[in-house]
Amino acid sequence: MVMVTGFMKDKIGLVDVDGKRFPNLALMKIARWHRTQGDTVEWAMPIFSEFYDKVYKSKVFSFTKDDMTSYPCEVVKGGTGYDIHSMLPENIDKLQPDYSIYPQIDKRTAYGFLTRGCPNKCKWCIVPEKEGAIRPYMDIEEIAIEGRTNIILMDNNILASDYGLQQIEKIVKLNLRVDFNQALDARLVTSEIAKLLSKVRWINCIRLGCDTHKQIGECERSMRMIDAHRNIPASYLMYTMIDSNMQEAYERLSHFRHHPRVRIVAQPFRDYNNPHQLIPQWQRDMARWAMRREFYTSFDFKDFEPRKGFKCIEYFKNKNYGQQN
Protein backbone atom coordinates (compact mmCIF):
# COMPACT_ATOMS: atom_id res chain seq x y z
CA MET A 1 0.00 0.00 0.00
CA VAL A 2 1.14 3.58 -0.64
CA MET A 3 0.11 6.75 1.18
CA VAL A 4 -1.42 9.55 -0.92
CA THR A 5 -2.50 12.81 0.81
CA GLY A 6 -3.28 10.96 4.00
CA PHE A 7 -5.23 8.07 2.42
CA MET A 8 -4.08 4.54 1.74
CA LYS A 9 -4.06 3.83 -2.00
CA ASP A 10 -3.35 0.65 -3.90
CA LYS A 11 -0.38 -0.33 -6.02
CA ILE A 12 -1.62 -1.94 -9.23
CA GLY A 13 0.39 -4.28 -11.45
CA LEU A 14 -0.43 -4.94 -15.11
CA VAL A 15 0.59 -8.02 -17.12
CA ASP A 16 0.21 -8.09 -20.89
CA VAL A 17 0.47 -11.84 -21.35
CA ASP A 18 0.73 -11.52 -25.14
CA GLY A 19 3.96 -9.61 -24.72
CA LYS A 20 3.10 -5.99 -25.52
CA ARG A 21 3.19 -6.68 -29.27
CA PHE A 22 0.08 -4.54 -29.65
CA PRO A 23 -1.46 -1.96 -27.34
CA ASN A 24 -3.86 -3.71 -24.97
CA LEU A 25 -6.93 -1.48 -24.71
CA ALA A 26 -8.36 -3.30 -21.70
CA LEU A 27 -5.21 -2.74 -19.65
CA MET A 28 -5.02 0.87 -20.81
CA LYS A 29 -8.58 1.50 -19.60
CA ILE A 30 -7.93 -0.30 -16.32
CA ALA A 31 -4.89 1.92 -15.82
CA ARG A 32 -6.99 5.02 -16.48
CA TRP A 33 -9.63 3.94 -13.97
CA HIS A 34 -7.16 3.17 -11.18
CA ARG A 35 -5.26 6.39 -11.65
CA THR A 36 -8.49 8.35 -11.34
CA GLN A 37 -8.87 6.64 -7.96
CA GLY A 38 -5.40 7.82 -6.93
CA ASP A 39 -3.79 4.39 -7.23
CA THR A 40 -0.32 3.88 -8.67
CA VAL A 41 -0.14 1.74 -11.81
CA GLU A 42 2.85 0.03 -13.44
CA TRP A 43 3.80 -3.03 -15.42
CA ALA A 44 4.06 -5.82 -12.88
CA MET A 45 7.61 -6.87 -12.07
CA PRO A 46 7.91 -10.41 -10.65
CA ILE A 47 10.87 -9.46 -8.42
CA PHE A 48 8.56 -7.02 -6.61
CA SER A 49 5.51 -9.30 -6.62
CA GLU A 50 4.88 -8.96 -2.89
CA PHE A 51 4.40 -5.19 -3.14
CA TYR A 52 1.26 -5.23 -5.34
CA ASP A 53 -2.25 -4.95 -3.93
CA LYS A 54 -3.86 -6.13 -7.15
CA VAL A 55 -2.59 -7.53 -10.46
CA TYR A 56 -4.44 -7.66 -13.76
CA LYS A 57 -3.42 -10.23 -16.37
CA SER A 58 -4.80 -9.78 -19.88
CA LYS A 59 -4.48 -12.47 -22.55
CA VAL A 60 -5.98 -11.85 -26.00
CA PHE A 61 -4.84 -14.99 -27.86
CA SER A 62 -5.65 -18.50 -26.68
CA PHE A 63 -2.39 -19.83 -28.14
CA THR A 64 -0.16 -17.40 -26.19
CA LYS A 65 1.79 -19.10 -23.41
CA ASP A 66 0.35 -18.09 -20.05
CA ASP A 67 2.21 -16.01 -17.48
CA MET A 68 2.94 -18.35 -14.57
CA THR A 69 4.25 -15.73 -12.13
CA SER A 70 2.62 -16.07 -8.71
CA TYR A 71 1.52 -12.82 -7.07
CA PRO A 72 0.53 -12.94 -3.37
CA CYS A 73 -2.44 -10.63 -3.91
CA GLU A 74 -5.72 -10.52 -5.80
CA VAL A 75 -5.09 -11.48 -9.44
CA VAL A 76 -7.73 -10.69 -12.05
CA LYS A 77 -7.46 -12.56 -15.35
CA GLY A 78 -9.34 -11.37 -18.42
CA GLY A 79 -9.36 -11.40 -22.19
CA THR A 80 -10.39 -13.86 -24.88
CA GLY A 81 -7.29 -15.95 -24.26
CA TYR A 82 -8.63 -16.79 -20.80
CA ASP A 83 -12.38 -16.58 -21.31
CA ILE A 84 -14.15 -15.70 -24.55
CA HIS A 85 -16.99 -14.10 -22.58
CA SER A 86 -14.88 -11.94 -20.26
CA MET A 87 -15.77 -8.25 -20.42
CA LEU A 88 -14.68 -5.09 -18.64
CA PRO A 89 -17.19 -3.50 -16.26
CA GLU A 90 -19.14 -0.85 -18.16
CA ASN A 91 -17.80 2.03 -16.05
CA ILE A 92 -14.25 1.06 -17.07
CA ASP A 93 -15.04 -0.01 -20.62
CA LYS A 94 -16.35 3.44 -21.53
CA LEU A 95 -13.19 5.23 -20.38
CA GLN A 96 -10.52 6.55 -22.74
CA PRO A 97 -7.28 4.53 -22.68
CA ASP A 98 -4.29 5.62 -20.62
CA TYR A 99 -1.63 5.95 -23.31
CA SER A 100 1.17 6.55 -20.84
CA ILE A 101 1.61 2.82 -20.19
CA TYR A 102 2.75 2.41 -23.81
CA PRO A 103 5.27 5.26 -24.25
CA GLN A 104 6.13 3.92 -27.72
CA ILE A 105 2.74 5.05 -29.03
CA ASP A 106 3.09 8.30 -30.95
CA LYS A 107 1.32 11.19 -29.19
CA ARG A 108 -0.68 11.81 -32.36
CA THR A 109 -2.09 8.27 -32.44
CA ALA A 110 -5.20 6.89 -30.73
CA TYR A 111 -6.78 3.42 -30.65
CA GLY A 112 -10.39 2.35 -30.26
CA PHE A 113 -13.64 0.89 -31.56
CA LEU A 114 -16.63 2.74 -33.00
CA THR A 115 -18.76 -0.40 -33.19
CA ARG A 116 -18.59 -3.82 -31.56
CA GLY A 117 -19.78 -7.15 -32.91
CA CYS A 118 -20.33 -8.47 -36.42
CA PRO A 119 -23.34 -9.90 -38.34
CA ASN A 120 -21.19 -12.45 -40.17
CA LYS A 121 -20.41 -15.87 -38.78
CA CYS A 122 -17.09 -16.79 -40.39
CA LYS A 123 -15.81 -20.08 -39.02
CA TRP A 124 -12.40 -18.61 -38.21
CA CYS A 125 -13.74 -15.61 -36.27
CA ILE A 126 -14.84 -15.52 -32.62
CA VAL A 127 -16.28 -11.98 -32.69
CA PRO A 128 -20.00 -12.93 -33.19
CA GLU A 129 -19.78 -15.43 -30.32
CA LYS A 130 -17.95 -13.00 -28.05
CA GLU A 131 -19.66 -9.71 -28.91
CA GLY A 132 -22.86 -10.63 -30.72
CA ALA A 133 -24.50 -8.60 -33.48
CA ILE A 134 -23.00 -5.31 -34.55
CA ARG A 135 -23.96 -2.29 -32.44
CA PRO A 136 -22.83 1.30 -31.76
CA TYR A 137 -20.07 1.55 -29.18
CA MET A 138 -18.26 4.92 -29.10
CA ASP A 139 -18.14 8.22 -30.97
CA ILE A 140 -15.01 9.16 -32.89
CA GLU A 141 -14.65 12.28 -30.75
CA GLU A 142 -14.40 10.07 -27.66
CA ILE A 143 -11.41 8.34 -29.26
CA ALA A 144 -9.62 11.28 -30.90
CA ILE A 145 -8.64 12.78 -27.54
CA GLU A 146 -5.68 14.87 -26.39
CA GLY A 147 -5.00 16.20 -29.88
CA ARG A 148 -4.60 12.72 -31.37
CA THR A 149 -5.48 12.85 -35.06
CA ASN A 150 -4.14 9.52 -36.35
CA ILE A 151 -6.79 7.00 -35.33
CA ILE A 152 -6.35 3.22 -35.41
CA LEU A 153 -9.83 1.68 -35.39
CA MET A 154 -10.29 -2.01 -34.66
CA ASP A 155 -13.93 -2.45 -35.71
CA ASN A 156 -14.64 -5.86 -37.17
CA ASN A 157 -17.23 -4.81 -39.76
CA ILE A 158 -17.74 -1.04 -39.72
CA LEU A 159 -19.49 -0.99 -43.12
CA ALA A 160 -22.26 -3.29 -41.87
CA SER A 161 -23.58 -0.56 -39.56
CA ASP A 162 -25.46 2.63 -40.44
CA TYR A 163 -23.96 4.10 -37.27
CA GLY A 164 -20.51 3.08 -38.51
CA LEU A 165 -21.07 4.83 -41.84
CA GLN A 166 -22.22 7.95 -39.99
CA GLN A 167 -19.01 7.83 -37.98
CA ILE A 168 -16.93 7.61 -41.17
CA GLU A 169 -18.74 10.72 -42.43
CA LYS A 170 -17.78 12.42 -39.18
CA ILE A 171 -14.18 11.30 -39.57
CA VAL A 172 -14.11 13.00 -42.97
CA LYS A 173 -15.58 16.22 -41.54
CA LEU A 174 -13.04 16.23 -38.68
CA ASN A 175 -10.19 15.68 -41.19
CA LEU A 176 -8.79 12.78 -39.18
CA ARG A 177 -6.42 10.18 -40.59
CA VAL A 178 -7.60 6.62 -39.94
CA ASP A 179 -6.79 2.97 -40.37
CA PHE A 180 -9.42 0.25 -39.97
CA ASN A 181 -6.88 -2.37 -39.05
CA GLN A 182 -9.23 -5.37 -39.13
CA ALA A 183 -10.01 -4.72 -42.82
CA LEU A 184 -13.20 -3.62 -44.57
CA ASP A 185 -15.75 -6.00 -46.05
CA ALA A 186 -15.53 -5.37 -49.80
CA ARG A 187 -18.87 -7.08 -50.35
CA LEU A 188 -20.61 -4.16 -48.66
CA VAL A 189 -19.03 -1.41 -50.76
CA THR A 190 -21.68 0.33 -52.87
CA SER A 191 -21.12 3.29 -55.17
CA GLU A 192 -22.17 5.63 -52.37
CA ILE A 193 -19.90 3.97 -49.81
CA ALA A 194 -17.01 3.95 -52.31
CA LYS A 195 -17.41 7.70 -52.74
CA LEU A 196 -17.36 8.16 -48.96
CA LEU A 197 -14.27 5.98 -48.54
CA SER A 198 -12.49 7.94 -51.28
CA LYS A 199 -12.77 11.06 -49.11
CA VAL A 200 -11.14 9.49 -46.06
CA ARG A 201 -7.56 10.39 -45.18
CA TRP A 202 -6.06 6.92 -44.83
CA ILE A 203 -2.99 6.04 -42.81
CA ASN A 204 -0.83 4.41 -45.50
CA CYS A 205 -3.48 2.26 -47.20
CA ILE A 206 -6.99 0.78 -47.29
CA ARG A 207 -7.38 -2.72 -45.87
CA LEU A 208 -9.78 -5.17 -47.47
CA GLY A 209 -10.66 -8.72 -46.46
CA CYS A 210 -10.24 -11.52 -49.00
CA ASP A 211 -10.74 -14.76 -47.11
CA THR A 212 -12.60 -16.77 -49.76
CA HIS A 213 -12.31 -17.21 -53.52
CA LYS A 214 -15.61 -15.39 -54.10
CA GLN A 215 -14.23 -12.30 -52.39
CA ILE A 216 -11.55 -11.80 -55.05
CA GLY A 217 -14.06 -10.27 -57.47
CA GLU A 218 -15.62 -8.18 -54.69
CA CYS A 219 -12.22 -6.76 -53.74
CA GLU A 220 -11.41 -5.96 -57.38
CA ARG A 221 -14.80 -4.28 -57.79
CA SER A 222 -14.40 -2.23 -54.60
CA MET A 223 -10.92 -1.05 -55.53
CA ARG A 224 -12.14 0.12 -58.94
CA MET A 225 -15.08 1.98 -57.41
CA ILE A 226 -13.01 3.70 -54.73
CA ASP A 227 -10.24 4.66 -57.16
CA ALA A 228 -12.80 6.13 -59.58
CA HIS A 229 -13.48 8.87 -57.03
CA ARG A 230 -9.82 9.63 -56.28
CA ASN A 231 -7.26 11.75 -58.11
CA ILE A 232 -4.56 9.24 -57.17
CA PRO A 233 -5.36 5.51 -56.94
CA ALA A 234 -5.17 4.13 -53.41
CA SER A 235 -2.82 1.51 -52.03
CA TYR A 236 -4.40 -1.59 -50.53
CA LEU A 237 -3.57 -4.25 -47.95
CA MET A 238 -5.38 -7.51 -48.69
CA TYR A 239 -6.11 -9.51 -45.54
CA THR A 240 -6.18 -13.21 -46.42
CA MET A 241 -6.94 -16.23 -44.26
CA ILE A 242 -5.04 -19.40 -45.19
CA ASP A 243 -7.48 -22.21 -44.47
CA SER A 244 -7.09 -25.97 -44.90
CA ASN A 245 -7.60 -26.02 -48.70
CA MET A 246 -4.12 -25.42 -50.06
CA GLN A 247 -5.08 -25.15 -53.75
CA GLU A 248 -7.80 -22.58 -53.01
CA ALA A 249 -5.50 -20.51 -50.79
CA TYR A 250 -2.72 -20.68 -53.40
CA GLU A 251 -4.99 -19.45 -56.20
CA ARG A 252 -6.50 -16.69 -54.06
CA LEU A 253 -3.17 -15.31 -52.86
CA SER A 254 -1.58 -15.64 -56.28
CA HIS A 255 -4.33 -13.55 -57.87
CA PHE A 256 -2.86 -10.26 -56.61
CA ARG A 257 0.81 -10.99 -57.38
CA HIS A 258 1.07 -8.51 -60.24
CA HIS A 259 -1.20 -5.82 -58.85
CA PRO A 260 1.17 -2.86 -58.25
CA ARG A 261 -0.84 -1.34 -55.42
CA VAL A 262 -1.78 -4.46 -53.44
CA ARG A 263 0.20 -6.01 -50.62
CA ILE A 264 -0.77 -9.17 -48.78
CA VAL A 265 -1.30 -9.86 -45.10
CA ALA A 266 -1.58 -13.65 -44.85
CA GLN A 267 -2.63 -15.42 -41.67
CA PRO A 268 -2.76 -19.19 -41.21
CA PHE A 269 -6.00 -20.37 -39.66
CA ARG A 270 -5.91 -20.81 -35.88
CA ASP A 271 -8.61 -22.68 -34.02
CA TYR A 272 -9.31 -20.80 -30.79
CA ASN A 273 -10.93 -23.94 -29.40
CA ASN A 274 -7.73 -25.88 -30.00
CA PRO A 275 -4.88 -23.49 -29.10
CA HIS A 276 -2.26 -26.24 -29.08
CA GLN A 277 -2.98 -27.32 -32.65
CA LEU A 278 0.11 -27.13 -34.81
CA ILE A 279 -0.02 -24.95 -37.91
CA PRO A 280 0.82 -27.06 -40.99
CA GLN A 281 4.18 -26.22 -42.48
CA TRP A 282 2.68 -25.46 -45.89
CA GLN A 283 0.55 -22.72 -44.32
CA ARG A 284 3.58 -21.21 -42.62
CA ASP A 285 5.54 -21.29 -45.88
CA MET A 286 2.68 -19.80 -47.91
CA ALA A 287 2.22 -16.96 -45.42
CA ARG A 288 5.94 -16.20 -45.46
CA TRP A 289 6.05 -16.18 -49.26
CA ALA A 290 3.01 -13.92 -49.60
CA MET A 291 4.10 -11.39 -46.99
CA ARG A 292 7.67 -11.05 -48.24
CA ARG A 293 7.04 -8.78 -51.20
CA GLU A 294 10.44 -9.50 -52.73
CA PHE A 295 9.42 -13.18 -52.87
CA TYR A 296 5.76 -12.68 -53.73
CA THR A 297 6.30 -10.47 -56.76
CA SER A 298 9.38 -12.29 -58.04
CA PHE A 299 8.33 -15.93 -58.24
CA ASP A 300 5.42 -18.33 -57.83
CA PHE A 301 4.82 -20.07 -54.50
CA LYS A 302 5.62 -23.41 -56.13
CA ASP A 303 9.12 -22.10 -56.85
CA PHE A 304 9.63 -20.82 -53.30
CA GLU A 305 12.50 -22.58 -51.50
CA PRO A 306 11.89 -21.91 -47.79
CA ARG A 307 14.53 -24.44 -46.78
CA LYS A 308 17.62 -25.59 -48.59
CA GLY A 309 16.79 -28.41 -50.98
CA PHE A 310 13.01 -28.06 -50.63
CA LYS A 311 10.72 -26.26 -53.08
CA CYS A 312 7.04 -25.78 -52.32
CA ILE A 313 5.96 -27.53 -55.50
CA GLU A 314 6.51 -30.70 -53.46
CA TYR A 315 3.37 -29.89 -51.47
CA PHE A 316 1.26 -30.12 -54.63
CA LYS A 317 2.54 -33.57 -55.57
CA ASN A 318 0.60 -35.09 -52.68
CA LYS A 319 -3.08 -34.88 -53.70
CA ASN A 320 -4.29 -35.13 -50.10
CA TYR A 321 -1.85 -32.69 -48.57
CA GLY A 322 -3.80 -29.56 -49.33
CA GLN A 323 -6.88 -30.83 -47.50
CA GLN A 324 -5.09 -31.62 -44.25
CA ASN A 325 -5.43 -29.53 -41.09
Coordinates of C-alpha atoms in Angstrom, one line a residue:
M1 CA 0.0 0.0 0.0
V2 CA 1.1 3.6 -0.6
M3 CA 0.1 6.7 1.2
V4 CA -1.4 9.5 -0.9
T5 CA -2.5 12.8 0.8
G6 CA -3.3 11.0 4.0
F7 CA -5.2 8.1 2.4
M8 CA -4.1 4.5 1.7
K9 CA -4.1 3.8 -2.0
D10 CA -3.4 0.7 -3.9
K11 CA -0.4 -0.3 -6.0
I12 CA -1.6 -1.9 -9.2
G13 CA 0.4 -4.3 -11.5
L14 CA -0.4 -4.9 -15.1
V15 CA 0.6 -8.0 -17.1
D16 CA 0.2 -8.1 -20.9
V17 CA 0.5 -11.8 -21.4
D18 CA 0.7 -11.5 -25.1
G19 CA 4.0 -9.6 -24.7
K20 CA 3.1 -6.0 -25.5
R21 CA 3.2 -6.7 -29.3
F22 CA 0.1 -4.5 -29.7
P23 CA -1.5 -2.0 -27.3
N24 CA -3.9 -3.7 -25.0
L25 CA -6.9 -1.5 -24.7
A26 CA -8.4 -3.3 -21.7
L27 CA -5.2 -2.7 -19.6
M28 CA -5.0 0.9 -20.8
K29 CA -8.6 1.5 -19.6
I30 CA -7.9 -0.3 -16.3
A31 CA -4.9 1.9 -15.8
R32 CA -7.0 5.0 -16.5
W33 CA -9.6 3.9 -14.0
H34 CA -7.2 3.2 -11.2
R35 CA -5.3 6.4 -11.6
T36 CA -8.5 8.4 -11.3
Q37 CA -8.9 6.6 -8.0
G38 CA -5.4 7.8 -6.9
D39 CA -3.8 4.4 -7.2
T40 CA -0.3 3.9 -8.7
V41 CA -0.1 1.7 -11.8
E42 CA 2.8 0.0 -13.4
W43 CA 3.8 -3.0 -15.4
A44 CA 4.1 -5.8 -12.9
M45 CA 7.6 -6.9 -12.1
P46 CA 7.9 -10.4 -10.6
I47 CA 10.9 -9.5 -8.4
F48 CA 8.6 -7.0 -6.6
S49 CA 5.5 -9.3 -6.6
E50 CA 4.9 -9.0 -2.9
F51 CA 4.4 -5.2 -3.1
Y52 CA 1.3 -5.2 -5.3
D53 CA -2.2 -5.0 -3.9
K54 CA -3.9 -6.1 -7.2
V55 CA -2.6 -7.5 -10.5
Y56 CA -4.4 -7.7 -13.8
K57 CA -3.4 -10.2 -16.4
S58 CA -4.8 -9.8 -19.9
K59 CA -4.5 -12.5 -22.5
V60 CA -6.0 -11.9 -26.0
F61 CA -4.8 -15.0 -27.9
S62 CA -5.7 -18.5 -26.7
F63 CA -2.4 -19.8 -28.1
T64 CA -0.2 -17.4 -26.2
K65 CA 1.8 -19.1 -23.4
D66 CA 0.4 -18.1 -20.1
D67 CA 2.2 -16.0 -17.5
M68 CA 2.9 -18.3 -14.6
T69 CA 4.3 -15.7 -12.1
S70 CA 2.6 -16.1 -8.7
Y71 CA 1.5 -12.8 -7.1
P72 CA 0.5 -12.9 -3.4
C73 CA -2.4 -10.6 -3.9
E74 CA -5.7 -10.5 -5.8
V75 CA -5.1 -11.5 -9.4
V76 CA -7.7 -10.7 -12.1
K77 CA -7.5 -12.6 -15.4
G78 CA -9.3 -11.4 -18.4
G79 CA -9.4 -11.4 -22.2
T80 CA -10.4 -13.9 -24.9
G81 CA -7.3 -16.0 -24.3
Y82 CA -8.6 -16.8 -20.8
D83 CA -12.4 -16.6 -21.3
I84 CA -14.2 -15.7 -24.5
H85 CA -17.0 -14.1 -22.6
S86 CA -14.9 -11.9 -20.3
M87 CA -15.8 -8.2 -20.4
L88 CA -14.7 -5.1 -18.6
P89 CA -17.2 -3.5 -16.3
E90 CA -19.1 -0.8 -18.2
N91 CA -17.8 2.0 -16.0
I92 CA -14.2 1.1 -17.1
D93 CA -15.0 0.0 -20.6
K94 CA -16.3 3.4 -21.5
L95 CA -13.2 5.2 -20.4
Q96 CA -10.5 6.5 -22.7
P97 CA -7.3 4.5 -22.7
D98 CA -4.3 5.6 -20.6
Y99 CA -1.6 6.0 -23.3
S100 CA 1.2 6.6 -20.8
I101 CA 1.6 2.8 -20.2
Y102 CA 2.8 2.4 -23.8
P103 CA 5.3 5.3 -24.3
Q104 CA 6.1 3.9 -27.7
I105 CA 2.7 5.1 -29.0
D106 CA 3.1 8.3 -30.9
K107 CA 1.3 11.2 -29.2
R108 CA -0.7 11.8 -32.4
T109 CA -2.1 8.3 -32.4
A110 CA -5.2 6.9 -30.7
Y111 CA -6.8 3.4 -30.6
G112 CA -10.4 2.4 -30.3
F113 CA -13.6 0.9 -31.6
L114 CA -16.6 2.7 -33.0
T115 CA -18.8 -0.4 -33.2
R116 CA -18.6 -3.8 -31.6
G117 CA -19.8 -7.1 -32.9
C118 CA -20.3 -8.5 -36.4
P119 CA -23.3 -9.9 -38.3
N120 CA -21.2 -12.5 -40.2
K121 CA -20.4 -15.9 -38.8
C122 CA -17.1 -16.8 -40.4
K123 CA -15.8 -20.1 -39.0
W124 CA -12.4 -18.6 -38.2
C125 CA -13.7 -15.6 -36.3
I126 CA -14.8 -15.5 -32.6
V127 CA -16.3 -12.0 -32.7
P128 CA -20.0 -12.9 -33.2
E129 CA -19.8 -15.4 -30.3
K130 CA -17.9 -13.0 -28.1
E131 CA -19.7 -9.7 -28.9
G132 CA -22.9 -10.6 -30.7
A133 CA -24.5 -8.6 -33.5
I134 CA -23.0 -5.3 -34.5
R135 CA -24.0 -2.3 -32.4
P136 CA -22.8 1.3 -31.8
Y137 CA -20.1 1.6 -29.2
M138 CA -18.3 4.9 -29.1
D139 CA -18.1 8.2 -31.0
I140 CA -15.0 9.2 -32.9
E141 CA -14.7 12.3 -30.8
E142 CA -14.4 10.1 -27.7
I143 CA -11.4 8.3 -29.3
A144 CA -9.6 11.3 -30.9
I145 CA -8.6 12.8 -27.5
E146 CA -5.7 14.9 -26.4
G147 CA -5.0 16.2 -29.9
R148 CA -4.6 12.7 -31.4
T149 CA -5.5 12.9 -35.1
N150 CA -4.1 9.5 -36.3
I151 CA -6.8 7.0 -35.3
I152 CA -6.3 3.2 -35.4
L153 CA -9.8 1.7 -35.4
M154 CA -10.3 -2.0 -34.7
D155 CA -13.9 -2.4 -35.7
N156 CA -14.6 -5.9 -37.2
N157 CA -17.2 -4.8 -39.8
I158 CA -17.7 -1.0 -39.7
L159 CA -19.5 -1.0 -43.1
A160 CA -22.3 -3.3 -41.9
S161 CA -23.6 -0.6 -39.6
D162 CA -25.5 2.6 -40.4
Y163 CA -24.0 4.1 -37.3
G164 CA -20.5 3.1 -38.5
L165 CA -21.1 4.8 -41.8
Q166 CA -22.2 8.0 -40.0
Q167 CA -19.0 7.8 -38.0
I168 CA -16.9 7.6 -41.2
E169 CA -18.7 10.7 -42.4
K170 CA -17.8 12.4 -39.2
I171 CA -14.2 11.3 -39.6
V172 CA -14.1 13.0 -43.0
K173 CA -15.6 16.2 -41.5
L174 CA -13.0 16.2 -38.7
N175 CA -10.2 15.7 -41.2
L176 CA -8.8 12.8 -39.2
R177 CA -6.4 10.2 -40.6
V178 CA -7.6 6.6 -39.9
D179 CA -6.8 3.0 -40.4
F180 CA -9.4 0.3 -40.0
N181 CA -6.9 -2.4 -39.0
Q182 CA -9.2 -5.4 -39.1
A183 CA -10.0 -4.7 -42.8
L184 CA -13.2 -3.6 -44.6
D185 CA -15.7 -6.0 -46.0
A186 CA -15.5 -5.4 -49.8
R187 CA -18.9 -7.1 -50.3
L188 CA -20.6 -4.2 -48.7
V189 CA -19.0 -1.4 -50.8
T190 CA -21.7 0.3 -52.9
S191 CA -21.1 3.3 -55.2
E192 CA -22.2 5.6 -52.4
I193 CA -19.9 4.0 -49.8
A194 CA -17.0 4.0 -52.3
K195 CA -17.4 7.7 -52.7
L196 CA -17.4 8.2 -49.0
L197 CA -14.3 6.0 -48.5
S198 CA -12.5 7.9 -51.3
K199 CA -12.8 11.1 -49.1
V200 CA -11.1 9.5 -46.1
R201 CA -7.6 10.4 -45.2
W202 CA -6.1 6.9 -44.8
I203 CA -3.0 6.0 -42.8
N204 CA -0.8 4.4 -45.5
C205 CA -3.5 2.3 -47.2
I206 CA -7.0 0.8 -47.3
R207 CA -7.4 -2.7 -45.9
L208 CA -9.8 -5.2 -47.5
G209 CA -10.7 -8.7 -46.5
C210 CA -10.2 -11.5 -49.0
D211 CA -10.7 -14.8 -47.1
T212 CA -12.6 -16.8 -49.8
H213 CA -12.3 -17.2 -53.5
K214 CA -15.6 -15.4 -54.1
Q215 CA -14.2 -12.3 -52.4
I216 CA -11.6 -11.8 -55.1
G217 CA -14.1 -10.3 -57.5
E218 CA -15.6 -8.2 -54.7
C219 CA -12.2 -6.8 -53.7
E220 CA -11.4 -6.0 -57.4
R221 CA -14.8 -4.3 -57.8
S222 CA -14.4 -2.2 -54.6
M223 CA -10.9 -1.0 -55.5
R224 CA -12.1 0.1 -58.9
M225 CA -15.1 2.0 -57.4
I226 CA -13.0 3.7 -54.7
D227 CA -10.2 4.7 -57.2
A228 CA -12.8 6.1 -59.6
H229 CA -13.5 8.9 -57.0
R230 CA -9.8 9.6 -56.3
N231 CA -7.3 11.8 -58.1
I232 CA -4.6 9.2 -57.2
P233 CA -5.4 5.5 -56.9
A234 CA -5.2 4.1 -53.4
S235 CA -2.8 1.5 -52.0
Y236 CA -4.4 -1.6 -50.5
L237 CA -3.6 -4.2 -48.0
M238 CA -5.4 -7.5 -48.7
Y239 CA -6.1 -9.5 -45.5
T240 CA -6.2 -13.2 -46.4
M241 CA -6.9 -16.2 -44.3
I242 CA -5.0 -19.4 -45.2
D243 CA -7.5 -22.2 -44.5
S244 CA -7.1 -26.0 -44.9
N245 CA -7.6 -26.0 -48.7
M246 CA -4.1 -25.4 -50.1
Q247 CA -5.1 -25.2 -53.7
E248 CA -7.8 -22.6 -53.0
A249 CA -5.5 -20.5 -50.8
Y250 CA -2.7 -20.7 -53.4
E251 CA -5.0 -19.5 -56.2
R252 CA -6.5 -16.7 -54.1
L253 CA -3.2 -15.3 -52.9
S254 CA -1.6 -15.6 -56.3
H255 CA -4.3 -13.5 -57.9
F256 CA -2.9 -10.3 -56.6
R257 CA 0.8 -11.0 -57.4
H258 CA 1.1 -8.5 -60.2
H259 CA -1.2 -5.8 -58.8
P260 CA 1.2 -2.9 -58.3
R261 CA -0.8 -1.3 -55.4
V262 CA -1.8 -4.5 -53.4
R263 CA 0.2 -6.0 -50.6
I264 CA -0.8 -9.2 -48.8
V265 CA -1.3 -9.9 -45.1
A266 CA -1.6 -13.7 -44.8
Q267 CA -2.6 -15.4 -41.7
P268 CA -2.8 -19.2 -41.2
F269 CA -6.0 -20.4 -39.7
R270 CA -5.9 -20.8 -35.9
D271 CA -8.6 -22.7 -34.0
Y272 CA -9.3 -20.8 -30.8
N273 CA -10.9 -23.9 -29.4
N274 CA -7.7 -25.9 -30.0
P275 CA -4.9 -23.5 -29.1
H276 CA -2.3 -26.2 -29.1
Q277 CA -3.0 -27.3 -32.7
L278 CA 0.1 -27.1 -34.8
I279 CA 0.0 -24.9 -37.9
P280 CA 0.8 -27.1 -41.0
Q281 CA 4.2 -26.2 -42.5
W282 CA 2.7 -25.5 -45.9
Q283 CA 0.5 -22.7 -44.3
R284 CA 3.6 -21.2 -42.6
D285 CA 5.5 -21.3 -45.9
M286 CA 2.7 -19.8 -47.9
A287 CA 2.2 -17.0 -45.4
R288 CA 5.9 -16.2 -45.5
W289 CA 6.1 -16.2 -49.3
A290 CA 3.0 -13.9 -49.6
M291 CA 4.1 -11.4 -47.0
R292 CA 7.7 -11.0 -48.2
R293 CA 7.0 -8.8 -51.2
E294 CA 10.4 -9.5 -52.7
F295 CA 9.4 -13.2 -52.9
Y296 CA 5.8 -12.7 -53.7
T297 CA 6.3 -10.5 -56.8
S298 CA 9.4 -12.3 -58.0
F299 CA 8.3 -15.9 -58.2
D300 CA 5.4 -18.3 -57.8
F301 CA 4.8 -20.1 -54.5
K302 CA 5.6 -23.4 -56.1
D303 CA 9.1 -22.1 -56.9
F304 CA 9.6 -20.8 -53.3
E305 CA 12.5 -22.6 -51.5
P306 CA 11.9 -21.9 -47.8
R307 CA 14.5 -24.4 -46.8
K308 CA 17.6 -25.6 -48.6
G309 CA 16.8 -28.4 -51.0
F310 CA 13.0 -28.1 -50.6
K311 CA 10.7 -26.3 -53.1
C312 CA 7.0 -25.8 -52.3
I313 CA 6.0 -27.5 -55.5
E314 CA 6.5 -30.7 -53.5
Y315 CA 3.4 -29.9 -51.5
F316 CA 1.3 -30.1 -54.6
K317 CA 2.5 -33.6 -55.6
N318 CA 0.6 -35.1 -52.7
K319 CA -3.1 -34.9 -53.7
N320 CA -4.3 -35.1 -50.1
Y321 CA -1.9 -32.7 -48.6
G322 CA -3.8 -29.6 -49.3
Q323 CA -6.9 -30.8 -47.5
Q324 CA -5.1 -31.6 -44.3
N325 CA -5.4 -29.5 -41.1

